[in-house]
Amino acid sequence: MARGPVNRKRSRKSNSFTTHAMLFVFCLLLMMVGKADIAVMHSVRSILTGLTVPVADVASVPFRAVHSMLDSMVSVANLRQENVRLKEDIENLKQWRRRAEILQSENRQLRSVSGVIIPDATTPVSARVVAVNADSFAHSVMVNVGERSGIREGNAVTTTDGLVGLVVDVGPKHAQILLITDINAMVPVILASSSWPAITVGMNSKRMDLRFLPTEASVSVGDLIQTSGHGGVLPPGIPVGRIEKIQSNAISVRPVADLQRLSFVTILTMDRDPGYSVDAIEEQRFQPLPVDDSGFSLEGLNALGQRTSSDVTAEEGDQ
Amino acid sequence: MSGIDQKNDSKLLGQVLAFVGLLAFSMAENGLGYFPSLYGSVPKLSFTMLFVLCFYHPAIMPLISVFLVGVVHDLSQANPIGYTSALMVMAHCWIMFRRPMLMQTESGSIWYEFTIMMLAMMLFMLTVIVAFTGNLPALQPLLFQFSLTVLMFPMMNWMYHLIMGFAAILEQVR
């Protein structure tokens, strides 16, 4: 009789453990079903996520406000310094713009000769970031535009600096964006200076790894990485990151876009079927350009887009 | 009879409040990601709150509430559904089974227990990430998240006692 209450307590404890274990196993099953990517599960999740977006948006308002206030305070403090720097930048940009205009014109002429189609069938849609998933499991953000604004899965997402990620899930009024730093994100890229292809792989940290770079490719810290367009998901030529660290077994890339301060993003939606095979175009594009100035990639232009000395001399001679 | 009904009503109200509070906390927690230094490794304050609530008021934190908070949290994020729920169910189980022993110890031991529990959570998280992606993620953000969560525990615990003290004073005044 005296052992009755003890036994009851043990039995209750055992029951409680069984309930916990069963629910835990149920959670694991839910994860596996989610991973299996079943269409019904996907649509149910999309609907339920749509319902939680306004709540997440409201919950993040105080943090956005504090963040914005802190940002403004820092901005005011740095205003004078920034003004001087910006003036210098404007001067530099003007020079670059003039150079770019010349190169663009030449590029257009050369393309018209070679018959390459420019993948311009995209329309930018601006979106506000309403929720940030800043957990260590996934790096993603939720934006306030969806199917009704023409957003589709696979659309590239950018800021003025460069690539942010791509749309992985779309609801009627929301879209989930997988950031390029997420462990699931793999972006086919090229080295802007030499056109060597590679793939950036997210590591769930602030940097990405550059993998599958051919051994003969030479890279240096600060080199720009841009999308190659391989696979046809992302348009080519969007800046992705810059080489930050080169080690014997790994190359670290820092994203050009500030992924930690995302407020607004631009989603590049495809207007129509581009009508060309991206891979076919990229095969033409992926002839690695020589890094050496003495090598010619295009007639009259070297790898850096500068006029070659022979042409300059010829022009001077004509004058 | 009316006394029992009143007690049940009060318990139900407590459960609803605890559910809403934990849910709001878990949603707001991600707002910390707007601060660049915390991006990618926001402290898991919802687990701290879960620990404190389950430890001091187990009756208002039933298992089903914990599970539902986890599901809603996963839905609002890109996590696989069931991921946060599994973590929270694990945490709930841990606290419930260790609670009787911890009730007789001092606050330092409770903090130590929380640290061990979070370590187990982090290991589970790491296992799930590796199993789901097939890649080993950067460990630095995980360690940072773990350290920050553990370091913030005493502050959260103190805040809880402060709020409860304030509520007791209000009750006395009323």
CSV table of C-alpha atoms in Angstrom, one decimal:
chain,number,residue,atom,x,y,z
A,1,MET,CA,0.0,0.0,0.0
A,2,ALA,CA,2.8,2.4,0.9
A,3,ARG,CA,4.4,1.9,-2.6
A,4,GLY,CA,1.1,2.9,-4.3
A,5,PRO,CA,1.8,6.7,-4.7
A,6,VAL,CA,5.4,6.0,-5.7
A,7,ASN,CA,4.3,3.6,-8.4
A,8,ARG,CA,1.7,6.1,-9.6
A,9,LYS,CA,4.3,8.8,-9.8
A,10,ARG,CA,6.6,6.5,-11.8
A,11,SER,CA,3.8,5.5,-14.1
A,12,ARG,CA,2.9,9.1,-14.7
A,13,LYS,CA,6.6,9.9,-15.4
A,14,SER,CA,6.8,7.0,-17.8
A,15,ASN,CA,3.6,8.1,-19.6
A,16,SER,CA,4.9,11.7,-19.9
A,17,PHE,CA,8.2,10.4,-21.4
A,18,THR,CA,6.2,8.3,-23.9
A,19,THR,CA,4.2,11.3,-24.9
A,20,HIS,CA,7.3,13.4,-25.3
A,21,ALA,CA,9.0,10.7,-27.3
A,22,MET,CA,5.9,10.2,-29.6
A,23,LEU,CA,5.6,13.9,-30.3
A,24,PHE,CA,9.4,14.1,-30.9
A,25,VAL,CA,9.1,11.3,-33.5
A,26,PHE,CA,6.1,13.0,-35.0
A,27,CYS,CA,8.2,16.2,-35.4
A,28,LEU,CA,10.9,14.2,-37.1
A,29,LEU,CA,8.3,12.6,-39.4
A,30,LEU,CA,7.0,16.1,-40.3
A,31,MET,CA,10.5,17.2,-41.2
A,32,MET,CA,11.0,14.2,-43.4
A,33,VAL,CA,7.7,14.7,-45.2
A,34,GLY,CA,8.6,18.4,-45.7
A,35,LYS,CA,12.0,17.3,-47.1
A,36,ALA,CA,10.2,14.9,-49.5
A,37,ASP,CA,8.7,18.0,-51.2
A,38,ILE,CA,5.2,16.6,-51.6
A,39,ALA,CA,3.0,19.0,-53.6
A,40,VAL,CA,0.1,19.0,-51.1
A,41,MET,CA,2.5,19.6,-48.2
A,42,HIS,CA,4.1,22.4,-50.2
A,43,SER,CA,0.8,24.2,-50.9
A,44,VAL,CA,-0.4,23.7,-47.3
A,45,ARG,CA,2.8,25.2,-46.0
A,46,SER,CA,2.6,28.1,-48.5
A,47,ILE,CA,-1.0,28.9,-47.3
A,48,LEU,CA,0.0,28.7,-43.6
A,49,THR,CA,3.1,30.7,-44.2
A,50,GLY,CA,1.0,33.4,-45.9
A,51,LEU,CA,-1.0,33.6,-42.7
A,52,THR,CA,2.0,34.0,-40.4
A,53,VAL,CA,3.7,36.7,-42.6
A,54,PRO,CA,1.6,39.7,-41.3
A,55,VAL,CA,2.4,38.5,-37.7
A,56,ALA,CA,6.1,38.3,-38.4
A,57,ASP,CA,5.9,41.7,-40.1
A,58,VAL,CA,4.3,43.2,-37.0
A,59,ALA,CA,6.6,41.5,-34.6
A,60,SER,CA,9.7,42.8,-36.4
A,61,VAL,CA,8.4,46.5,-36.5
A,62,PRO,CA,10.1,47.5,-33.2
A,63,PHE,CA,13.4,46.0,-34.2
A,64,ARG,CA,13.3,47.6,-37.6
A,65,ALA,CA,12.5,50.9,-36.0
A,66,VAL,CA,15.4,50.6,-33.5
A,67,HIS,CA,17.8,49.4,-36.3
A,68,SER,CA,16.7,52.3,-38.5
A,69,MET,CA,17.2,54.8,-35.7
A,70,LEU,CA,20.7,53.5,-34.9
A,71,ASP,CA,21.5,53.5,-38.6
A,72,SER,CA,20.4,57.1,-38.9
A,73,MET,CA,22.5,58.1,-35.8
A,74,VAL,CA,25.6,56.5,-37.3
A,75,SER,CA,24.8,58.1,-40.6
A,76,VAL,CA,24.6,61.6,-39.2
A,77,ALA,CA,27.9,61.1,-37.4
A,78,ASN,CA,29.6,60.0,-40.6
A,79,LEU,CA,27.9,62.5,-42.9
A,80,ARG,CA,30.7,64.9,-43.4
A,81,GLN,CA,33.3,62.2,-44.0
A,82,GLU,CA,30.9,60.4,-46.3
A,83,ASN,CA,30.2,63.5,-48.3
A,84,VAL,CA,33.8,63.9,-49.1
A,85,ARG,CA,34.1,60.3,-50.0
A,86,LEU,CA,31.0,60.4,-52.2
A,87,LYS,CA,32.3,63.4,-54.1
A,88,GLU,CA,35.4,61.4,-54.9
A,89,ASP,CA,33.3,58.5,-55.9
A,90,ILE,CA,31.1,60.6,-58.2
A,91,GLU,CA,34.2,61.8,-60.0
A,92,ASN,CA,35.5,58.2,-60.3
A,93,LEU,CA,32.1,57.1,-61.5
A,94,LYS,CA,31.9,59.8,-64.1
A,95,GLN,CA,35.1,58.6,-65.5
A,96,TRP,CA,33.9,55.0,-65.4
A,97,ARG,CA,30.6,55.9,-67.0
A,98,ARG,CA,32.4,57.5,-69.9
A,99,ARG,CA,34.5,54.5,-70.3
A,100,ALA,CA,31.5,52.2,-70.0
A,101,GLU,CA,29.5,54.1,-72.6
A,102,ILE,CA,32.4,53.7,-75.1
A,103,LEU,CA,32.7,50.0,-74.3
A,104,GLN,CA,28.9,49.4,-74.4
A,105,SER,CA,28.7,51.0,-77.8
A,106,GLU,CA,31.6,48.8,-79.0
A,107,ASN,CA,30.1,45.8,-77.3
A,108,ARG,CA,26.7,46.3,-79.1
A,109,GLN,CA,28.5,46.5,-82.4
A,110,LEU,CA,30.4,43.4,-81.8
A,111,ARG,CA,27.3,41.5,-80.6
A,112,SER,CA,25.4,42.5,-83.7
A,113,VAL,CA,28.2,41.0,-85.7
A,114,SER,CA,28.5,37.8,-83.7
A,115,GLY,CA,24.7,37.3,-83.3
A,116,VAL,CA,24.7,36.8,-79.5
A,117,ILE,CA,21.4,37.5,-77.8
A,118,ILE,CA,21.4,39.6,-74.8
A,119,PRO,CA,19.3,38.1,-72.0
A,120,ASP,CA,17.2,41.2,-71.3
A,121,ALA,CA,13.8,39.5,-70.8
A,122,THR,CA,13.6,40.5,-67.1
A,123,THR,CA,11.4,43.1,-65.3
A,124,PRO,CA,12.5,44.3,-61.9
A,125,VAL,CA,9.9,44.2,-59.1
A,126,SER,CA,10.7,46.1,-55.8
A,127,ALA,CA,9.9,44.3,-52.6
A,128,ARG,CA,10.2,45.1,-48.9
A,129,VAL,CA,11.8,42.6,-46.5
A,130,VAL,CA,9.2,41.7,-43.9
A,131,ALA,CA,10.9,38.9,-42.0
A,132,VAL,CA,14.4,37.8,-41.6
A,133,ASN,CA,15.3,34.2,-40.7
A,134,ALA,CA,18.5,34.9,-38.9
A,135,ASP,CA,18.7,31.4,-37.3
A,136,SER,CA,21.8,29.3,-37.8
A,137,PHE,CA,19.7,26.7,-39.7
A,138,ALA,CA,18.7,28.8,-42.7
A,139,HIS,CA,19.6,32.2,-44.2
A,140,SER,CA,16.5,33.5,-45.8
A,141,VAL,CA,14.2,36.5,-45.9
A,142,MET,CA,10.5,36.9,-46.6
A,143,VAL,CA,9.3,39.7,-48.9
A,144,ASN,CA,5.9,41.3,-49.3
A,145,VAL,CA,5.3,40.5,-53.0
A,146,GLY,CA,4.2,37.2,-54.5
A,147,GLU,CA,2.5,35.5,-57.4
A,148,ARG,CA,0.2,38.5,-57.9
A,149,SER,CA,3.2,40.7,-58.7
A,150,GLY,CA,4.5,38.1,-61.2
A,151,ILE,CA,7.1,36.5,-58.9
A,152,ARG,CA,8.0,32.9,-59.7
A,153,GLU,CA,10.2,30.4,-58.1
A,154,GLY,CA,13.8,30.7,-59.3
A,155,ASN,CA,13.7,34.5,-59.9
A,156,ALA,CA,16.9,36.2,-59.1
A,157,VAL,CA,16.9,38.7,-56.2
A,158,THR,CA,19.3,41.7,-56.2
A,159,THR,CA,20.1,45.0,-54.6
A,160,THR,CA,22.0,47.8,-56.2
A,161,ASP,CA,25.2,46.1,-55.1
A,162,GLY,CA,24.6,42.7,-56.5
A,163,LEU,CA,23.0,39.3,-56.1
A,164,VAL,CA,21.1,38.6,-52.8
A,165,GLY,CA,19.6,35.2,-53.5
A,166,LEU,CA,16.8,33.6,-55.4
A,167,VAL,CA,13.1,33.0,-54.8
A,168,VAL,CA,12.4,29.5,-53.5
A,169,ASP,CA,8.8,29.7,-52.4
A,170,VAL,CA,6.0,31.9,-53.6
A,171,GLY,CA,2.6,32.6,-52.1
A,172,PRO,CA,-0.1,35.0,-53.4
A,173,LYS,CA,1.4,38.0,-51.5
A,174,HIS,CA,4.7,36.8,-50.2
A,175,ALA,CA,7.9,35.1,-51.3
A,176,GLN,CA,10.6,33.3,-49.5
A,177,ILE,CA,14.1,34.2,-50.7
A,178,LEU,CA,17.0,31.9,-50.1
A,179,LEU,CA,20.1,34.0,-49.5
A,180,ILE,CA,23.4,33.2,-51.3
A,181,THR,CA,25.0,32.6,-47.9
A,182,ASP,CA,22.6,29.8,-47.0
A,183,ILE,CA,24.1,26.3,-46.9
A,184,ASN,CA,21.7,25.1,-49.6
A,185,ALA,CA,22.6,28.0,-52.0
A,186,MET,CA,25.0,27.2,-54.8
A,187,VAL,CA,25.5,29.8,-57.5
A,188,PRO,CA,27.3,29.2,-60.8
A,189,VAL,CA,29.7,32.1,-61.2
A,190,ILE,CA,32.7,33.3,-63.2
A,191,LEU,CA,35.7,35.3,-62.2
A,192,ALA,CA,35.0,38.7,-63.8
A,193,SER,CA,38.6,39.3,-64.6
A,194,SER,CA,39.3,36.0,-66.4
A,195,SER,CA,35.9,34.3,-67.0
A,196,TRP,CA,37.0,31.1,-65.3
A,197,PRO,CA,33.8,29.3,-64.1
A,198,ALA,CA,33.2,28.2,-60.5
A,199,ILE,CA,30.5,27.7,-58.0
A,200,THR,CA,29.9,29.7,-54.8
A,201,VAL,CA,28.5,27.6,-51.9
A,202,GLY,CA,26.9,29.2,-48.8
A,203,MET,CA,28.2,28.1,-45.4
A,204,ASN,CA,25.4,29.6,-43.1
A,205,SER,CA,27.9,32.3,-42.2
A,206,LYS,CA,28.7,35.8,-43.6
A,207,ARG,CA,31.0,34.3,-46.3
A,208,MET,CA,30.7,31.8,-49.1
A,209,ASP,CA,33.2,29.2,-50.4
A,210,LEU,CA,34.3,29.3,-54.0
A,211,ARG,CA,34.5,25.7,-55.3
A,212,PHE,CA,35.1,23.8,-58.5
A,213,LEU,CA,37.5,26.5,-59.8
A,214,PRO,CA,39.8,25.0,-62.4
A,215,THR,CA,43.3,24.6,-61.0
A,216,GLU,CA,44.9,26.6,-63.8
A,217,ALA,CA,42.8,29.7,-62.9
A,218,SER,CA,44.7,32.4,-61.0
A,219,VAL,CA,42.8,34.4,-58.4
A,220,SER,CA,43.7,37.2,-56.1
A,221,VAL,CA,42.1,38.9,-53.2
A,222,GLY,CA,39.5,41.5,-54.3
A,223,ASP,CA,38.6,39.8,-57.5
A,224,LEU,CA,35.0,40.2,-58.5
A,225,ILE,CA,32.8,37.2,-58.9
A,226,GLN,CA,29.6,37.4,-61.0
A,227,THR,CA,26.8,35.1,-62.1
A,228,SER,CA,27.6,33.0,-65.1
A,229,GLY,CA,24.0,32.2,-66.1
A,230,HIS,CA,24.8,28.5,-66.3
A,231,GLY,CA,21.8,26.4,-65.8
A,232,GLY,CA,19.5,29.2,-67.0
A,233,VAL,CA,18.1,30.0,-63.5
A,234,LEU,CA,20.0,33.3,-62.8
A,235,PRO,CA,20.8,35.9,-65.5
A,236,PRO,CA,24.5,36.2,-66.2
A,237,GLY,CA,26.6,39.2,-65.2
A,238,ILE,CA,25.2,40.0,-61.8
A,239,PRO,CA,27.9,40.7,-59.2
A,240,VAL,CA,27.9,38.1,-56.5
A,241,GLY,CA,31.0,38.8,-54.3
A,242,ARG,CA,34.6,39.5,-54.0
A,243,ILE,CA,37.4,37.1,-53.1
A,244,GLU,CA,38.3,37.8,-49.5
A,245,LYS,CA,40.7,35.1,-48.5
A,246,ILE,CA,42.7,32.5,-50.4
A,247,GLN,CA,43.9,29.4,-48.5
A,248,SER,CA,45.4,26.2,-49.8
A,249,ASN,CA,42.1,24.3,-49.5
A,250,ALA,CA,39.5,27.0,-49.6
A,251,ILE,CA,38.7,30.3,-51.3
A,252,SER,CA,36.5,32.6,-49.2
A,253,VAL,CA,34.1,35.0,-51.0
A,254,ARG,CA,32.4,38.0,-49.3
A,255,PRO,CA,29.0,38.9,-50.9
A,256,VAL,CA,28.9,42.4,-52.5
A,257,ALA,CA,25.4,42.9,-51.3
A,258,ASP,CA,25.0,43.8,-47.6
A,259,LEU,CA,22.9,40.8,-46.6
A,260,GLN,CA,22.8,41.9,-43.0
A,261,ARG,CA,21.0,45.2,-43.7
A,262,LEU,CA,18.4,44.2,-46.2
A,263,SER,CA,15.3,46.4,-46.3
A,264,PHE,CA,14.3,46.5,-49.9
A,265,VAL,CA,15.3,44.2,-52.7
A,266,THR,CA,14.7,43.9,-56.4
A,267,ILE,CA,13.3,40.7,-57.9
A,268,LEU,CA,14.1,40.1,-61.5
A,269,THR,CA,11.0,38.4,-63.0
A,270,MET,CA,11.2,36.8,-66.4
A,271,ASP,CA,8.8,38.5,-68.8
A,272,ARG,CA,8.7,35.8,-71.3
A,273,ASP,CA,10.6,32.8,-72.5
A,274,PRO,CA,14.0,34.2,-73.5
A,275,GLY,CA,13.8,32.0,-76.6
A,276,TYR,CA,17.4,30.9,-76.5
A,277,SER,CA,19.4,28.2,-74.8
A,278,VAL,CA,21.4,29.9,-72.1
A,279,ASP,CA,23.8,27.0,-72.0
A,280,ALA,CA,24.6,27.4,-75.6
A,281,ILE,CA,25.3,31.1,-75.1
A,282,GLU,CA,27.4,30.4,-72.0
A,283,GLU,CA,29.5,27.9,-73.9
A,284,GLN,CA,30.5,30.8,-76.1
A,285,ARG,CA,31.0,33.1,-73.2
A,286,PHE,CA,33.1,30.6,-71.2
A,287,GLN,CA,36.2,30.8,-73.1
A,288,PRO,CA,38.4,32.0,-70.3
A,289,LEU,CA,39.9,35.4,-71.2
A,290,PRO,CA,43.6,35.8,-70.9
A,291,VAL,CA,44.7,37.7,-67.8
A,292,ASP,CA,47.8,38.9,-69.4
A,293,ASP,CA,47.5,42.3,-71.1
A,294,SER,CA,49.5,41.1,-74.1
A,295,GLY,CA,46.8,38.6,-75.0
A,296,PHE,CA,43.8,39.8,-77.1
A,297,SER,CA,40.3,38.7,-76.2
A,298,LEU,CA,38.6,40.9,-78.8
A,299,GLU,CA,40.2,42.7,-81.7
A,300,GLY,CA,41.4,46.1,-80.6
A,301,LEU,CA,40.6,45.4,-76.9
A,302,ASN,CA,42.6,43.6,-74.2
A,303,ALA,CA,41.2,41.6,-71.3
A,304,LEU,CA,40.6,44.7,-69.2
A,305,GLY,CA,38.6,46.4,-72.0
A,306,GLN,CA,41.5,48.9,-72.8
A,307,ARG,CA,42.4,49.8,-76.3
A,308,THR,CA,45.6,48.0,-77.3
A,309,SER,CA,48.7,49.9,-78.0
A,310,SER,CA,48.8,49.0,-81.8
A,311,ASP,CA,45.4,50.4,-82.3
A,312,VAL,CA,46.2,53.5,-80.3
A,313,THR,CA,49.3,54.0,-82.3
A,314,ALA,CA,47.4,53.5,-85.6
A,315,GLU,CA,44.8,56.0,-84.5
A,316,GLU,CA,47.5,58.5,-83.6
A,317,GLY,CA,49.1,57.9,-87.0
A,318,ASP,CA,45.8,58.6,-88.7
A,319,GLN,CA,45.4,61.9,-86.9
B,1,MET,CA,-17.2,23.4,-6.9
B,2,SER,CA,-17.1,27.0,-8.0
B,3,GLY,CA,-13.6,27.2,-6.4
B,4,ILE,CA,-12.4,24.3,-8.6
B,5,ASP,CA,-14.0,26.0,-11.7
B,6,GLN,CA,-12.3,29.3,-10.8
B,7,LYS,CA,-9.0,27.4,-10.4
B,8,ASN,CA,-9.5,25.7,-13.8
B,9,ASP,CA,-10.3,29.0,-15.5
B,10,SER,CA,-7.3,30.7,-14.0
B,11,LYS,CA,-5.1,27.8,-15.2
B,12,LEU,CA,-6.6,28.0,-18.7
B,13,LEU,CA,-6.0,31.7,-18.8
B,14,GLY,CA,-2.4,31.2,-17.7
B,15,GLN,CA,-1.9,28.6,-20.4
B,16,VAL,CA,-3.3,30.9,-23.1
B,17,LEU,CA,-1.2,33.8,-21.9
B,18,ALA,CA,1.9,31.6,-21.7
B,19,PHE,CA,1.2,30.3,-25.3
B,20,VAL,CA,0.7,33.8,-26.7
B,21,GLY,CA,3.7,35.1,-24.8
B,22,LEU,CA,6.0,32.4,-26.0
B,23,LEU,CA,4.7,32.7,-29.5
B,24,ALA,CA,5.2,36.4,-29.6
B,25,PHE,CA,8.6,36.0,-28.1
B,26,SER,CA,9.7,33.4,-30.7
B,27,MET,CA,8.4,35.7,-33.5
B,28,ALA,CA,10.1,38.8,-32.1
B,29,GLU,CA,13.3,36.9,-31.5
B,30,ASN,CA,14.0,36.8,-35.3
B,31,GLY,CA,13.6,40.6,-35.4
B,32,LEU,CA,17.0,40.6,-33.7
B,33,GLY,CA,18.4,39.5,-37.0
B,34,TYR,CA,18.0,43.1,-38.2
B,35,PHE,CA,21.0,43.9,-36.1
B,36,PRO,CA,24.0,43.1,-38.3
B,37,SER,CA,26.2,41.7,-35.5
B,38,LEU,CA,23.5,39.2,-34.6
B,39,TYR,CA,22.6,38.2,-38.1
B,40,GLY,CA,22.7,34.5,-38.6
B,41,SER,CA,23.1,33.7,-35.0
B,42,VAL,CA,20.3,35.4,-33.0
B,43,PRO,CA,20.3,34.2,-29.4
B,44,LYS,CA,17.5,31.6,-28.8
B,45,LEU,CA,15.6,33.6,-26.3
B,46,SER,CA,12.5,31.6,-26.8
B,47,PHE,CA,14.3,28.6,-25.3
B,48,THR,CA,15.3,30.7,-22.3
B,49,MET,CA,11.7,31.8,-21.9
B,50,LEU,CA,10.5,28.2,-22.3
B,51,PHE,CA,13.0,27.0,-19.7
B,52,VAL,CA,12.0,29.7,-17.2
B,53,LEU,CA,8.2,29.2,-17.7
B,54,CYS,CA,8.4,25.4,-17.6
B,55,PHE,CA,10.7,25.5,-14.6
B,56,TYR,CA,8.6,27.9,-12.4
B,57,HIS,CA,5.1,27.2,-13.8
B,58,PRO,CA,5.0,23.8,-15.4
B,59,ALA,CA,1.2,23.8,-15.3
B,60,ILE,CA,0.8,26.7,-17.7
B,61,MET,CA,3.2,25.2,-20.3
B,62,PRO,CA,1.6,22.0,-21.6
B,63,LEU,CA,3.4,20.0,-24.2
B,64,ILE,CA,0.9,20.7,-26.9
B,65,SER,CA,1.4,24.5,-26.5
B,66,VAL,CA,5.2,24.0,-26.9
B,67,PHE,CA,4.6,21.9,-30.0
B,68,LEU,CA,2.3,24.5,-31.6
B,69,VAL,CA,4.6,27.4,-30.9
B,70,GLY,CA,7.4,25.4,-32.7
B,71,VAL,CA,5.2,24.7,-35.7
B,72,VAL,CA,4.1,28.4,-36.1
B,73,HIS,CA,7.8,29.5,-35.7
B,74,ASP,CA,8.8,27.1,-38.4
B,75,LEU,CA,6.0,28.3,-40.7
B,76,SER,CA,7.1,31.9,-40.4
B,77,GLN,CA,10.7,30.9,-41.2
B,78,ALA,CA,12.3,28.8,-43.8
B,79,ASN,CA,13.0,26.0,-41.4
B,80,PRO,CA,11.5,22.6,-42.1
B,81,ILE,CA,8.2,22.1,-40.3
B,82,GLY,CA,8.9,20.2,-37.2
B,83,TYR,CA,12.4,21.4,-36.6
B,84,THR,CA,11.8,24.0,-33.9
B,85,SER,CA,8.9,21.8,-32.5
B,86,ALA,CA,11.3,18.9,-32.1
B,87,LEU,CA,13.8,21.2,-30.3
B,88,MET,CA,11.1,22.6,-28.1
B,89,VAL,CA,9.7,19.2,-27.3
B,90,MET,CA,13.2,18.0,-26.4
B,91,ALA,CA,13.7,21.0,-24.2
B,92,HIS,CA,10.3,20.5,-22.5
B,93,CYS,CA,11.1,16.9,-21.8
B,94,TRP,CA,14.5,17.8,-20.4
B,95,ILE,CA,13.1,20.5,-18.1
B,96,MET,CA,10.2,18.4,-16.8
B,97,PHE,CA,12.4,15.4,-15.9
B,98,ARG,CA,15.2,17.5,-14.3
B,99,ARG,CA,12.9,20.0,-12.5
B,100,PRO,CA,12.3,18.0,-9.3
B,101,MET,CA,16.0,17.8,-8.7
B,102,LEU,CA,16.8,21.3,-9.7
B,103,MET,CA,14.1,22.8,-7.5
B,104,GLN,CA,16.4,22.0,-4.5
B,105,THR,CA,19.5,23.6,-6.0
B,106,GLU,CA,20.7,27.2,-6.3
B,107,SER,CA,20.5,29.5,-9.3
B,108,GLY,CA,24.1,28.6,-10.5
B,109,SER,CA,23.1,25.0,-10.9
B,110,ILE,CA,20.0,26.0,-12.9
B,111,TRP,CA,22.2,28.1,-15.2
B,112,TYR,CA,24.6,25.1,-15.6
B,113,GLU,CA,21.6,22.8,-16.4
B,114,PHE,CA,20.4,25.3,-19.0
B,115,THR,CA,23.9,25.4,-20.5
B,116,ILE,CA,24.0,21.6,-20.8
B,117,MET,CA,20.5,21.6,-22.3
B,118,MET,CA,21.4,24.2,-24.9
B,119,LEU,CA,24.5,22.3,-25.8
B,120,ALA,CA,22.4,19.2,-26.4
B,121,MET,CA,20.0,21.4,-28.5
B,122,MET,CA,22.8,22.8,-30.6
B,123,LEU,CA,24.2,19.3,-31.2
B,124,PHE,CA,20.8,18.2,-32.4
B,125,MET,CA,20.5,21.3,-34.6
B,126,LEU,CA,23.9,20.6,-36.1
B,127,THR,CA,22.9,17.0,-36.8
B,128,VAL,CA,19.7,18.0,-38.5
B,129,ILE,CA,21.5,20.6,-40.6
B,130,VAL,CA,24.1,18.1,-41.7
B,131,ALA,CA,21.4,15.4,-42.3
B,132,PHE,CA,19.3,17.8,-44.4
B,133,THR,CA,21.9,19.5,-46.4
B,134,GLY,CA,24.7,17.0,-46.5
B,135,ASN,CA,27.1,19.8,-45.8
B,136,LEU,CA,28.8,20.8,-42.6
B,137,PRO,CA,27.9,24.5,-41.8
B,138,ALA,CA,30.3,27.1,-40.4
B,139,LEU,CA,30.5,26.3,-36.7
B,140,GLN,CA,31.4,29.9,-35.6
B,141,PRO,CA,27.8,31.2,-35.9
B,142,LEU,CA,26.4,28.2,-34.0
B,143,LEU,CA,29.0,28.6,-31.2
B,144,PHE,CA,28.2,32.4,-31.1
B,145,GLN,CA,24.5,31.7,-30.9
B,146,PHE,CA,25.0,29.1,-28.1
B,147,SER,CA,27.3,31.4,-26.1
B,148,LEU,CA,25.0,34.4,-26.4
B,149,THR,CA,22.0,32.4,-25.4
B,150,VAL,CA,23.7,30.9,-22.4
B,151,LEU,CA,25.2,34.3,-21.3
B,152,MET,CA,21.8,36.0,-21.6
B,153,PHE,CA,20.1,33.4,-19.4
B,154,PRO,CA,20.8,35.1,-16.0
B,155,MET,CA,19.5,38.4,-17.3
B,156,MET,CA,16.3,36.7,-18.6
B,157,ASN,CA,15.9,34.9,-15.3
B,158,TRP,CA,16.4,38.1,-13.4
B,159,MET,CA,13.8,39.9,-15.6
B,160,TYR,CA,11.3,37.1,-14.9
B,161,HIS,CA,11.7,37.5,-11.1
B,162,LEU,CA,11.4,41.3,-11.5
B,163,ILE,CA,8.2,41.0,-13.4
B,164,MET,CA,6.8,38.4,-11.0
B,165,GLY,CA,7.8,40.6,-8.0
B,166,PHE,CA,6.0,43.6,-9.7
B,167,ALA,CA,2.9,41.4,-10.3
B,168,ALA,CA,2.9,40.4,-6.6
B,169,ILE,CA,3.1,44.0,-5.5
B,170,LEU,CA,0.2,44.9,-7.8
B,171,GLU,CA,-1.8,41.9,-6.4
B,172,GLN,CA,-1.2,43.1,-2.8
B,173,VAL,CA,-2.2,46.7,-3.7
B,174,ARG,CA,-5.4,45.4,-5.3
